[in-house]
Coordinates of C-alpha atoms and ligand atoms in Angstrom, one line a residue:
M1 CA -4.0 -25.5 -1.5
D2 CA -1.1 -27.8 -0.1
N3 CA -0.7 -29.1 -3.7
T4 CA 0.0 -25.7 -5.1
K5 CA 3.4 -24.4 -6.3
L6 CA 3.0 -21.4 -4.2
F7 CA 2.3 -23.4 -1.1
K8 CA 5.2 -25.8 -1.6
T9 CA 7.6 -23.2 -2.5
L10 CA 6.7 -21.0 0.6
A11 CA 6.8 -23.9 2.8
K12 CA 10.3 -24.9 1.6
K13 CA 11.5 -21.3 2.1
I14 CA 10.1 -21.1 5.5
E15 CA 11.8 -24.3 6.6
E16 CA 15.0 -22.8 5.1
H17 CA 14.5 -19.6 7.0
R18 CA 13.5 -20.7 10.5
P19 CA 17.0 -21.7 11.6
R20 CA 18.4 -18.2 10.8
T21 CA 16.1 -16.6 12.9
T22 CA 16.5 -19.1 15.8
K23 CA 20.4 -18.5 15.6
L24 CA 20.1 -14.9 15.7
L25 CA 17.8 -15.0 18.7
K26 CA 19.8 -17.8 20.6
E27 CA 23.3 -16.9 19.9
Y28 CA 23.3 -13.2 19.1
G29 CA 20.3 -11.9 20.9
D30 CA 22.4 -9.6 23.1
V31 CA 24.1 -8.0 20.0
K32 CA 23.1 -4.2 19.9
A33 CA 21.5 -3.2 16.6
D34 CA 20.8 0.4 17.4
E35 CA 20.6 3.0 20.2
V36 CA 17.5 5.1 21.1
K37 CA 17.7 8.8 21.4
I38 CA 15.1 11.1 23.3
R39 CA 14.3 12.7 20.1
Q40 CA 13.3 9.5 18.6
I41 CA 11.1 8.5 21.5
I42 CA 9.2 11.7 21.6
G43 CA 9.3 11.9 17.7
G44 CA 7.3 9.0 16.6
M45 CA 10.1 6.4 16.8
R46 CA 11.6 7.7 13.6
G47 CA 14.6 5.8 12.5
I48 CA 14.7 3.2 15.5
K49 CA 15.8 -0.1 14.0
S50 CA 13.2 -2.3 15.8
L51 CA 11.4 -4.3 13.1
V52 CA 12.4 -7.2 10.7
T53 CA 10.8 -7.9 7.3
D54 CA 12.4 -9.6 4.3
I55 CA 9.7 -8.7 2.0
S56 CA 10.8 -5.2 1.1
Y57 CA 13.6 -2.7 2.1
L58 CA 13.4 1.2 1.7
D59 CA 16.7 2.8 1.1
P60 CA 16.4 6.5 1.7
F61 CA 18.2 7.6 -1.6
E62 CA 17.2 4.5 -3.8
G63 CA 13.8 3.9 -2.6
I64 CA 11.9 0.7 -2.4
R65 CA 13.2 -2.8 -3.3
Y66 CA 10.8 -5.7 -3.3
R67 CA 12.7 -8.9 -2.3
G68 CA 15.9 -7.1 -3.4
M69 CA 14.4 -5.9 -6.9
T70 CA 13.6 -2.3 -7.8
L71 CA 10.4 -1.4 -9.3
P72 CA 11.6 -1.4 -12.9
E73 CA 13.1 -4.8 -12.3
V74 CA 9.9 -6.1 -10.8
F75 CA 8.0 -4.7 -13.8
E76 CA 10.6 -6.4 -16.2
K77 CA 10.8 -9.7 -14.6
L78 CA 7.3 -10.7 -13.7
P79 CA 5.0 -12.4 -16.2
K80 CA 2.5 -10.2 -18.1
P81 CA -0.9 -11.0 -19.5
E82 CA -0.9 -11.5 -23.2
G83 CA -0.4 -8.0 -24.9
R84 CA -0.3 -6.1 -21.6
E85 CA 2.6 -3.8 -20.5
Y86 CA 2.4 -4.5 -16.7
P87 CA 2.7 -7.7 -14.9
Y88 CA 0.1 -9.9 -13.1
V89 CA -0.5 -8.6 -9.6
E90 CA -0.9 -12.2 -8.6
G91 CA 2.8 -12.7 -9.6
L92 CA 3.8 -9.9 -7.3
F93 CA 2.1 -11.8 -4.4
Y94 CA 4.0 -15.0 -5.4
L95 CA 7.4 -12.9 -5.5
L96 CA 6.8 -11.1 -2.1
L97 CA 5.8 -14.3 -0.3
T98 CA 8.4 -16.7 -1.7
G99 CA 11.2 -14.3 -2.7
E100 CA 11.1 -16.0 -6.2
V101 CA 10.2 -14.6 -9.6
P102 CA 7.3 -16.9 -10.6
T103 CA 7.0 -18.7 -14.1
K104 CA 3.9 -17.6 -16.0
E105 CA 2.5 -21.3 -15.1
E106 CA 3.1 -20.6 -11.4
V107 CA 1.3 -17.0 -11.7
L108 CA -1.6 -18.7 -13.5
E109 CA -2.1 -21.0 -10.8
V110 CA -2.6 -18.1 -8.4
V111 CA -4.8 -16.3 -10.9
E112 CA -7.0 -19.4 -10.8
I113 CA -7.1 -19.5 -7.1
F114 CA -7.9 -15.9 -6.8
K115 CA -10.8 -16.3 -9.5
Q116 CA -12.4 -19.2 -7.3
N117 CA -12.1 -17.1 -4.2
R118 CA -13.4 -13.8 -5.3
Q119 CA -17.0 -14.0 -5.0
L120 CA -18.3 -11.8 -2.2
P121 CA -20.7 -13.2 0.4
Q122 CA -24.2 -11.6 0.3
Y123 CA -24.0 -10.5 3.9
V124 CA -20.9 -8.2 3.2
I125 CA -23.1 -6.3 0.4
D126 CA -25.8 -6.2 2.9
V127 CA -23.5 -4.5 5.4
L128 CA -22.3 -2.1 2.9
R129 CA -25.7 -1.0 1.7
A130 CA -26.7 -0.5 5.3
M131 CA -24.1 2.2 5.7
P132 CA -24.9 5.8 4.9
R133 CA -24.0 6.7 1.4
D134 CA -21.9 9.6 2.5
S135 CA -19.6 7.3 4.8
H136 CA -16.0 7.6 3.5
P137 CA -15.2 4.8 1.0
M138 CA -12.3 3.8 3.4
A139 CA -14.6 3.5 6.3
M140 CA -16.7 1.2 4.0
F141 CA -13.8 -0.7 2.9
A142 CA -12.5 -1.6 6.3
T143 CA -16.0 -2.3 7.5
A144 CA -16.4 -4.9 4.9
V145 CA -13.3 -6.8 5.5
V146 CA -13.8 -6.9 9.3
A147 CA -17.3 -8.1 8.6
M148 CA -16.0 -10.9 6.8
Q149 CA -13.9 -12.2 9.9
R150 CA -16.4 -15.1 10.5
E151 CA -14.8 -16.7 7.4
S152 CA -11.4 -16.8 9.0
E153 CA -9.5 -20.3 8.9
F154 CA -6.9 -19.0 11.3
A155 CA -9.4 -18.1 13.9
K156 CA -11.0 -21.5 13.7
F157 CA -7.5 -22.9 13.9
Y158 CA -6.9 -21.0 17.0
K159 CA -10.1 -22.0 18.6
E160 CA -9.7 -25.9 17.8
G161 CA -6.1 -26.2 19.0
F162 CA -3.3 -24.0 18.0
N163 CA 0.1 -25.0 16.9
K164 CA 2.7 -22.3 16.4
M165 CA 4.6 -24.1 13.7
E166 CA 1.5 -24.5 11.5
A167 CA -0.1 -21.1 12.0
W168 CA 1.2 -19.6 8.9
K169 CA -0.7 -22.0 6.8
Y170 CA -4.1 -20.7 8.1
M171 CA -3.0 -17.2 7.7
L172 CA -2.1 -18.1 4.1
K173 CA -5.5 -19.5 3.6
D174 CA -7.1 -16.3 4.9
A175 CA -4.9 -14.1 2.6
L176 CA -6.0 -16.3 -0.3
N177 CA -9.5 -15.7 0.5
I178 CA -9.3 -11.8 1.5
L179 CA -7.1 -10.8 -1.5
P180 CA -9.3 -11.6 -4.5
K181 CA -12.2 -10.0 -2.8
L182 CA -10.7 -6.6 -2.3
P183 CA -10.9 -5.4 -5.9
M184 CA -14.5 -6.9 -5.8
L185 CA -15.3 -4.9 -2.8
A186 CA -13.7 -1.7 -4.0
A187 CA -15.6 -1.9 -7.4
Y188 CA -18.9 -2.5 -5.6
I189 CA -18.2 0.5 -3.1
Y190 CA -17.4 2.7 -6.3
R191 CA -20.3 1.7 -8.4
M192 CA -22.9 1.9 -5.3
I193 CA -21.8 5.4 -4.4
Y194 CA -20.7 7.1 -7.6
K195 CA -22.3 5.1 -10.5
G196 CA -26.0 5.2 -9.7
D197 CA -25.8 1.8 -7.9
V198 CA -25.4 -0.1 -11.1
H199 CA -22.9 -2.9 -11.1
I200 CA -20.9 -4.7 -13.6
P201 CA -20.3 -8.5 -13.0
A202 CA -17.0 -10.0 -12.8
D203 CA -15.4 -11.4 -16.1
E204 CA -14.1 -15.0 -15.4
N205 CA -11.4 -14.5 -18.0
L206 CA -9.7 -11.5 -16.4
D207 CA -6.8 -11.3 -13.9
F208 CA -7.0 -9.4 -10.6
G209 CA -6.1 -5.9 -12.2
G210 CA -7.9 -6.5 -15.5
N211 CA -11.2 -7.5 -13.8
F212 CA -11.0 -4.6 -11.4
A213 CA -10.9 -2.1 -14.4
H214 CA -13.6 -4.2 -16.0
M215 CA -15.9 -3.8 -12.9
L216 CA -15.1 -0.2 -12.7
G217 CA -16.3 0.2 -16.2
I218 CA -13.1 1.7 -17.6
D219 CA -11.5 0.6 -20.8
K220 CA -7.9 -0.2 -21.4
P221 CA -5.1 0.8 -20.7
Y222 CA -6.7 1.2 -17.1
D223 CA -6.3 -2.4 -16.7
D224 CA -2.6 -1.6 -16.8
V225 CA -3.0 1.4 -14.5
A226 CA -4.6 -0.9 -12.0
R227 CA -1.8 -3.4 -12.3
M228 CA 0.7 -0.7 -11.9
Y229 CA -1.1 0.9 -9.0
F230 CA -1.6 -2.2 -6.9
I231 CA 2.1 -3.3 -7.6
I232 CA 3.8 0.1 -6.6
H233 CA 1.8 0.6 -3.3
A234 CA 2.2 -3.0 -2.2
D235 CA 4.9 -2.7 0.4
H236 CA 7.3 0.1 1.8
E237 CA 9.1 -1.9 4.8
S238 CA 7.1 -2.6 7.7
G239 CA 7.5 0.6 9.7
N240 CA 5.1 2.9 7.9
V241 CA 1.5 3.2 9.6
S242 CA -0.5 0.9 7.6
A243 CA 2.2 -2.0 7.3
H244 CA 3.1 -1.6 11.0
T245 CA -0.7 -1.7 12.0
G246 CA -1.3 -4.7 10.2
H247 CA 1.9 -6.4 11.9
L248 CA 0.9 -5.2 15.4
V249 CA -2.7 -6.5 15.1
A250 CA -1.7 -9.8 13.9
S251 CA 1.0 -10.1 16.6
A252 CA -1.8 -10.4 19.2
L253 CA -2.7 -13.6 17.0
S254 CA -5.5 -11.6 15.5
D255 CA -6.5 -13.1 12.1
A256 CA -5.9 -11.4 8.8
Y257 CA -9.4 -10.0 8.5
Y258 CA -8.8 -8.0 11.6
S259 CA -5.4 -7.0 10.6
I260 CA -6.2 -5.8 7.3
S261 CA -9.2 -3.9 8.5
A262 CA -7.0 -2.2 11.1
M263 CA -4.2 -1.4 8.5
L264 CA -6.7 0.2 6.4
D265 CA -7.8 2.4 9.1
G266 CA -4.2 3.6 9.6
L267 CA -3.9 4.1 5.7
A268 CA -6.9 6.5 5.8
G269 CA -4.9 9.2 7.5
P270 CA -4.0 12.4 5.5
L271 CA -0.4 12.1 6.4
H272 CA -0.4 8.6 5.0
G273 CA -2.5 7.1 2.2
L274 CA -5.2 9.8 2.1
A275 CA -2.5 12.2 0.8
N276 CA -3.3 11.0 -2.6
Q277 CA -6.8 12.5 -2.4
E278 CA -5.5 15.6 -0.6
V279 CA -3.2 16.2 -3.5
L280 CA -6.0 16.2 -6.0
R281 CA -8.2 18.3 -3.6
W282 CA -5.4 20.8 -3.4
I283 CA -4.6 21.0 -7.2
Q284 CA -8.4 21.4 -7.8
G285 CA -8.4 24.3 -5.4
V286 CA -5.7 26.1 -7.4
R287 CA -7.3 25.1 -10.6
E288 CA -10.6 26.8 -9.6
K289 CA -8.7 30.1 -8.7
M290 CA -6.9 30.0 -12.0
G291 CA -10.3 29.4 -14.0
D292 CA -8.8 26.4 -15.5
K293 CA -5.6 27.7 -16.9
L294 CA -2.0 26.5 -16.1
P295 CA -0.5 29.0 -13.3
T296 CA 2.8 30.4 -14.3
E297 CA 5.6 29.4 -12.2
E298 CA 5.4 32.6 -10.0
E299 CA 1.7 32.0 -9.5
M300 CA 2.2 28.4 -8.5
K301 CA 5.1 29.4 -6.1
K302 CA 2.5 31.9 -4.4
F303 CA -0.1 29.1 -4.0
V304 CA 2.5 26.9 -2.4
W305 CA 3.6 29.5 0.0
D306 CA 0.1 30.5 1.0
T307 CA -0.5 27.0 1.8
L308 CA 2.6 26.7 4.0
N309 CA 1.7 30.1 5.6
S310 CA -1.6 28.9 6.6
G311 CA 0.0 26.1 8.6
Q312 CA -0.7 23.3 6.2
V313 CA 1.5 20.7 4.5
I314 CA 2.0 20.3 0.9
P315 CA 0.3 17.1 0.3
G316 CA 2.4 14.5 -1.7
F317 CA 5.8 15.9 -0.7
G318 CA 8.1 14.8 2.0
H319 CA 8.6 11.5 3.6
A320 CA 9.7 9.9 6.9
V321 CA 12.5 7.7 5.4
L322 CA 13.1 8.8 1.8
R323 CA 15.5 11.5 1.0
K324 CA 14.9 11.6 -2.8
T325 CA 12.1 11.6 -5.4
D326 CA 10.1 8.5 -4.8
P327 CA 10.6 5.8 -7.5
R328 CA 6.9 5.1 -7.3
Y329 CA 6.3 8.6 -8.4
T330 CA 8.8 8.1 -11.2
V331 CA 7.1 5.0 -12.4
Q332 CA 3.8 7.1 -12.6
R333 CA 5.5 9.9 -14.2
E334 CA 6.7 7.7 -17.0
F335 CA 3.4 6.4 -17.4
A336 CA 1.8 9.8 -17.7
L337 CA 4.6 11.1 -20.0
K338 CA 3.5 8.3 -22.4
Y339 CA -0.3 8.4 -22.0
M340 CA -1.3 11.8 -20.8
K341 CA 1.5 14.4 -21.3
D342 CA -0.8 17.1 -22.5
D343 CA -3.3 16.5 -19.8
I344 CA -3.6 19.9 -17.7
L345 CA -3.6 18.2 -14.3
F346 CA -0.4 16.4 -15.3
K347 CA 1.0 19.8 -16.3
Y348 CA 0.0 21.0 -12.6
V349 CA 2.0 17.8 -11.2
D350 CA 4.9 18.6 -13.4
L351 CA 4.9 22.3 -12.4
L352 CA 4.7 21.3 -8.8
Y353 CA 7.6 19.0 -9.1
K354 CA 9.7 22.0 -10.4
V355 CA 8.3 24.5 -7.8
V356 CA 7.7 22.8 -4.5
P357 CA 11.2 21.3 -3.6
P358 CA 13.1 24.5 -3.6
I359 CA 10.4 26.0 -1.5
L360 CA 10.4 23.4 1.0
E361 CA 14.1 23.6 1.0
E362 CA 14.0 27.4 1.6
Q363 CA 11.4 27.1 4.4
G364 CA 13.8 24.5 5.9
K365 CA 11.5 22.3 7.9
A366 CA 10.8 19.2 5.8
K367 CA 13.9 16.7 5.8
N368 CA 12.8 15.6 2.4
P369 CA 11.5 18.2 0.0
W370 CA 10.9 15.6 -2.8
P371 CA 7.6 14.1 -4.0
N372 CA 6.3 10.8 -2.8
V373 CA 3.9 8.2 -4.3
D374 CA 0.9 10.4 -3.7
A375 CA 1.8 13.4 -5.4
H376 CA 1.1 11.7 -8.7
S377 CA -1.4 9.0 -8.2
G378 CA -4.5 11.0 -8.1
V379 CA -4.0 12.7 -11.5
V380 CA -3.6 9.4 -13.4
Q381 CA -6.9 8.2 -11.9
W382 CA -8.6 11.4 -12.9
F383 CA -7.3 11.2 -16.4
F384 CA -9.0 7.7 -16.7
G385 CA -12.2 8.9 -15.4
V386 CA -12.0 8.1 -11.7
K387 CA -12.7 11.7 -10.6
E388 CA -14.2 10.7 -7.2
Y389 CA -11.1 11.4 -5.2
D390 CA -12.3 10.0 -2.0
F391 CA -11.9 6.7 -3.6
Y392 CA -8.2 7.1 -4.2
T393 CA -7.0 5.7 -0.9
V394 CA -9.2 2.6 -1.5
L395 CA -7.0 1.7 -4.5
F396 CA -3.9 2.2 -2.4
G397 CA -5.5 -0.3 0.3
I398 CA -5.8 -3.1 -2.2
G399 CA -2.3 -2.7 -3.1
R400 CA -0.9 -2.3 0.4
S401 CA -3.0 -5.5 1.5
I402 CA -0.7 -7.6 -0.6
G403 CA 2.5 -6.5 1.4
V404 CA 0.7 -6.7 4.6
L405 CA -0.6 -10.1 4.0
S406 CA 2.6 -11.3 3.0
N407 CA 4.4 -10.0 6.1
I408 CA 1.8 -11.4 8.6
I409 CA 2.2 -14.8 6.9
W410 CA 5.9 -14.6 7.4
D411 CA 5.4 -13.1 11.1
R412 CA 3.4 -16.3 11.9
A413 CA 5.9 -18.7 10.0
L414 CA 8.7 -17.3 12.0
G415 CA 6.8 -17.3 15.4
Y416 CA 7.3 -13.5 16.0
P417 CA 5.9 -12.6 19.4
I418 CA 3.3 -10.0 20.4
E419 CA 4.6 -6.5 20.0
R420 CA 5.1 -4.6 23.1
P421 CA 7.5 -1.6 23.2
K422 CA 8.0 0.0 26.6
S423 CA 6.8 3.3 27.4
L424 CA 8.5 5.9 29.7
T425 CA 6.9 9.0 31.6
T426 CA 8.2 12.5 31.0
D427 CA 9.6 12.5 34.5
M428 CA 11.8 9.6 33.6
L429 CA 13.1 11.2 30.3
E430 CA 13.9 14.4 32.2
E431 CA 15.9 12.2 34.6
I432 CA 17.7 10.5 31.8
A433 CA 18.5 13.9 30.3
G434 CA 19.8 14.9 33.7
I435 CA 17.5 17.9 34.2
K436 CA 15.6 16.4 37.2
Ligands
LIG501 N1 4.9 20.5 3.5 C1 5.1 21.1 4.6 N2 5.8 20.9 5.6 C2 6.4 19.6 5.6 C3 6.1 18.7 4.7 C4 5.3 19.1 3.4 N3 5.1 18.3 2.6 N4 6.8 17.6 4.9 C5 7.3 17.7 6.0 N5 7.0 19.0 6.5 C6 7.3 19.5 7.9 C7 6.6 18.7 8.9 O1 5.1 19.0 9.0 C8 7.5 18.9 10.2 O2 7.1 20.3 10.7 P1 7.0 20.5 12.3 O3 8.4 20.5 12.7 O4 6.6 21.9 12.4 O5 6.1 19.5 12.9 C9 8.8 19.3 9.6 O6 8.6 19.4 8.1 C10 9.7 17.9 9.8 O7 9.1 16.8 9.2 P2 10.0 15.5 8.5 O8 10.8 15.1 9.5 O9 10.5 16.1 7.3 O10 8.8 14.6 8.2 P3 8.0 13.5 9.0 O11 8.8 12.3 9.0 O12 7.8 14.0 10.4 O13 6.6 13.4 8.2 C11 5.4 13.2 6.2 C12 6.6 12.7 7.0 C13 5.1 12.3 5.0 C14 4.2 12.8 7.3 C15 5.4 14.7 5.9 O14 6.4 15.0 4.9 C16 4.2 15.2 5.4 O15 3.2 15.6 6.1 N6 4.0 15.3 4.1 C17 2.8 15.7 3.4 C18 1.7 14.8 3.4 C19 2.1 13.4 2.6 O16 2.3 13.6 1.3 N7 1.9 12.2 3.1 C20 2.2 11.0 2.4 C21 3.5 10.4 2.6 C22 3.6 9.2 1.8 C23 3.0 8.1 2.3 O17 3.0 7.5 3.5 N8 2.0 7.6 1.6 O18 1.0 6.9 2.1

């Protein structure tokens, strides 16, 4: 590993970066970056500036940038497999880790490392097979990752004599072992539960996204769908539930297996990653009532209001940070307009894009009435034959692992401490408010 371009570039970047963090801490540690209001303490710490990451930044109006690049820029600049429209996922890992756009040669080196490391240990398959078949695929996915914790080089390094400056190297080793296995695990879970337990062996000629599509048993251009999906879901700053959980768990010097398994558990919540399956469930409910035809605008408005009036949220709309249409939604919309514009479910999504924002505005609760990534992702999967919507969050989880692993490698490189915010009691807040 130490001879790879990825390792050498990352090592150089880490050496260059460390003095910046040390200087900020030592010379500017008392400078105020934010103030905290009671509303934020009670309200899920919304908006409090209290984390640092250089992997991605989420602007409320522009959306996500990976290492300073918008999603269209990432798609344009990263090397692509021959004849394919979307880039190697392995190239995104290189970019997120090092901040540099890799050459084709540099990407192919990572592709090769991933191929060498993707074989699943038999015991993980045994663990999955021992679980009841009606377990949620996310529960299976998270279990499989934590079951592999015995492979952790980071945990061995800790046991045998830990050195803070070197820790990132072992986190990187764990990442390079976990990441290639995730599409393999996901494909195994999918075919075990939904495809009669008949499995397709990996193709040694294919990259991360291409091999995933192959193992799921879906033809082109699903390989590009897989690449696009994993890339757009990779990172969204470090404050969202999955990324933050990964960072928090790793801050206790838990290894990458624990950290990724935990972050997947957070992603499995309906207000976070599970929203993609909820969107499909909601649309199918409307479709059943409509007897397969497209509702009129008025009919759709009524379905939306009925959902709101029954106390539920409209899945796929709103966001804790974003205040405009999620560019991850737009990327998928553009793909859909090219490949599936006549699909009935796409037309549902299109109609919802028109109908929901004004209704949420009229209701006046949601701070952001616009669609997020999850409003679109299910229908694309459905179109390509992945109709088992319990599985959708697993796809999100593969992508999100790329960002979380990049973040926790850098966490160790910069020696970030164990995370431990301070709690107050309600009495104390009342005193601060001057009402007690
Ligand atoms: N439908 C109905 N009501 C909504 C809403 C929606 N889509 N989005 C927000 N609201 C409501 C909230 O429930 C909240 O109501 P209460 O005051 O009664 O609690 C109010 O509007 C204010 O919420 P907010 O400040 O705008 O949003 P939050 O930061 O609290 O929550 C959520 C952000 C994404 C969780 C929220 O918008 C939501 O529940 N959306 C639907 C679920 C969803 O799509 N989740 C995926 C988000 C993207 C993501 O993380 N993907 O993984």
